[in-house]
C-alpha positions as CSV (number, residue, x, y, z in Angstrom):
1,V,-2.7,-31.7,-26.5
2,S,-6.4,-31.6,-26.1
3,R,-6.4,-35.3,-24.9
4,F,-3.7,-34.4,-22.3
5,I,-5.8,-31.5,-21.0
6,Q,-9.0,-33.6,-20.9
7,Y,-7.0,-36.3,-19.0
8,F,-5.7,-33.7,-16.6
9,Y,-9.3,-32.4,-15.8
10,E,-10.7,-36.0,-15.5
11,Q,-8.0,-36.9,-13.0
12,S,-8.5,-33.7,-11.0
13,L,-12.2,-34.4,-10.7
14,I,-11.7,-38.0,-9.4
15,S,-8.8,-37.1,-7.2
16,S,-9.2,-38.4,-3.6
17,T,-7.3,-35.3,-2.3
18,R,-9.9,-32.8,-1.2
19,Y,-9.2,-29.8,0.8
20,S,-11.6,-28.8,3.6
21,S,-11.9,-25.3,4.7
22,Y,-8.9,-22.9,4.6
23,T,-7.4,-22.0,8.0
24,I,-5.9,-18.5,8.3
25,P,-2.3,-18.7,9.5
26,S,-1.6,-17.4,13.0
27,D,1.7,-15.8,11.8
28,T,1.4,-12.2,10.6
29,A,3.5,-10.2,8.2
30,Y,4.1,-7.3,10.5
31,G,3.2,-8.8,13.9
32,M,0.1,-8.4,16.1
33,D,0.8,-4.7,16.8
34,Y,-0.9,-3.8,13.6
35,V,-3.9,-6.1,13.6
36,N,-6.3,-3.2,14.1
37,A,-4.8,-1.0,11.4
38,T,-7.1,0.9,9.2
39,L,-6.7,2.5,5.8
40,A,-7.2,6.2,5.5
41,D,-7.5,8.4,2.3
42,S,-8.7,11.8,1.3
43,S,-12.2,11.0,2.4
44,T,-11.3,10.2,6.0
45,M,-8.0,12.0,6.8
46,N,-7.5,15.4,8.3
47,V,-5.5,16.8,5.4
48,Q,-4.0,20.2,6.0
49,S,-2.4,20.6,2.6
50,L,-2.3,18.6,-0.6
51,G,1.1,20.1,-1.5
52,A,2.4,18.6,-4.8
53,F,-0.4,16.1,-4.8
54,K,-3.9,16.1,-6.1
55,N,-6.9,14.0,-5.0
56,G,-7.6,10.7,-6.8
57,T,-5.6,7.8,-8.3
58,S,-5.6,5.6,-11.4
59,N,-6.6,2.6,-9.3
60,S,-10.4,2.1,-9.1
61,K,-10.1,0.2,-5.8
62,F,-8.4,3.2,-4.2
63,P,-10.2,6.2,-5.8
64,N,-9.6,8.6,-2.9
65,G,-5.8,8.5,-2.7
66,F,-3.3,11.1,-3.9
67,T,-1.4,11.4,-7.2
68,L,1.7,13.5,-7.7
69,K,0.9,16.5,-10.0
70,N,4.3,16.0,-11.8
71,D,4.7,19.8,-12.1
72,G,8.1,20.1,-10.3
73,S,6.7,20.9,-6.9
74,T,8.1,19.0,-3.9
75,T,5.7,20.6,-1.4
76,P,4.5,17.9,1.1
77,L,1.1,16.3,1.5
78,K,0.5,17.2,5.1
79,F,-2.0,15.7,7.6
80,T,-2.4,15.0,11.3
81,T,-3.4,11.8,13.0
82,K,-3.2,9.8,16.2
83,T,-1.3,6.6,15.5
84,K,1.7,4.5,16.5
85,A,2.5,3.4,12.9
86,I,2.2,4.8,9.4
87,F,2.0,2.5,6.4
88,V,2.2,3.9,2.9
89,V,0.1,2.0,0.3
90,F,1.3,3.0,-3.1
91,K,1.3,2.1,-6.7
92,S,4.5,0.2,-7.6
93,N,6.0,-0.6,-10.9
94,S,9.3,-2.0,-12.2
95,S,10.2,1.3,-13.7
96,G,9.0,4.9,-14.1
97,M,7.9,5.6,-10.6
98,G,9.4,8.1,-8.2
99,S,10.1,8.2,-4.5
100,V,8.7,10.1,-1.5
101,D,10.2,11.1,1.8
102,V,8.1,10.6,4.9
103,K,8.5,13.0,7.8
104,I,7.0,12.7,11.3
105,N,6.8,16.0,13.3
106,G,9.4,17.5,11.0
107,S,11.9,14.7,11.1
108,K,12.6,12.4,8.1
109,V,11.8,8.8,9.0
110,S,11.9,7.0,5.7
111,T,11.9,7.1,1.9
112,V,9.4,5.1,-0.1
113,N,10.5,4.0,-3.6
114,G,7.7,3.4,-6.1
115,V,10.1,1.2,-8.2
116,T,10.0,-2.4,-7.0
117,S,11.3,-5.5,-8.6
118,G,8.2,-7.4,-9.7
119,G,6.1,-4.2,-9.5
120,W,3.3,-4.4,-12.1
121,G,1.3,-1.2,-11.4
122,G,-0.7,-2.6,-8.5
123,P,-0.7,-1.7,-4.8
124,D,2.4,-2.2,-2.6
125,V,2.8,-1.3,1.1
126,V,5.7,-0.1,3.2
127,L,5.9,0.4,7.0
128,A,7.2,4.0,6.9
129,Y,7.2,4.6,10.7
130,S,6.5,2.8,13.9
131,Q,6.7,3.7,17.6
132,N,5.5,1.9,20.8
133,A,2.4,3.9,21.7
134,A,-0.1,6.0,19.7
135,S,0.4,9.7,19.8
136,E,-0.8,12.8,17.8
137,M,1.6,13.5,15.0
138,T,2.0,15.6,11.9
139,V,2.8,13.6,8.8
140,E,4.4,15.1,5.7
141,I,4.9,13.1,2.5
142,S,6.9,14.9,-0.2
143,P,8.2,13.8,-3.6
144,V,12.0,13.4,-3.8
145,N,11.7,14.7,-7.4
146,G,8.6,16.8,-8.4
147,Y,8.9,15.6,-12.0
148,S,8.0,12.0,-11.4
149,S,5.1,9.6,-11.1
150,F,3.9,8.5,-7.6
151,E,0.5,7.5,-6.3
152,I,-0.4,7.2,-2.7
153,L,-3.3,4.8,-2.7
154,A,-4.0,5.0,1.0
155,I,-2.3,5.5,4.4
156,G,-2.3,2.7,7.0
157,I,-2.9,3.9,10.5
158,S,-2.5,1.7,13.6
159,Q,-3.8,2.6,17.0
């Protein structure tokens, strides 16, 4: 086995196939409408109420997000922003995570499920709401079940 591995590395070093610089593809996952999107969290948002959430997450790359208290409350996290789209960046896992409902100006627009196939405890993102032009809106995110695990790592906002 060791000779096989040594041969593999020797061949890769003398390979004539060399890649120059990487070119970023022009295709986007969500379209050019969101190219100027920014991530917001508790340090940058106009939070009116934490509701059933508390500040902080278990992810060191997103320390200023929100974690569900898991105390049975379904009171929404509430904030205002001027945007045309809301993305929810959340901790996903293949099991054990709850769901949240997203409301814009009092109307439910989507449900975000923290259980994803292939989820491994890292960040995932869902486009929760989109409209043609940016406007001032009140956003409410509430747990479907207050006795569950859910972490909002950040909120994507697009002007």
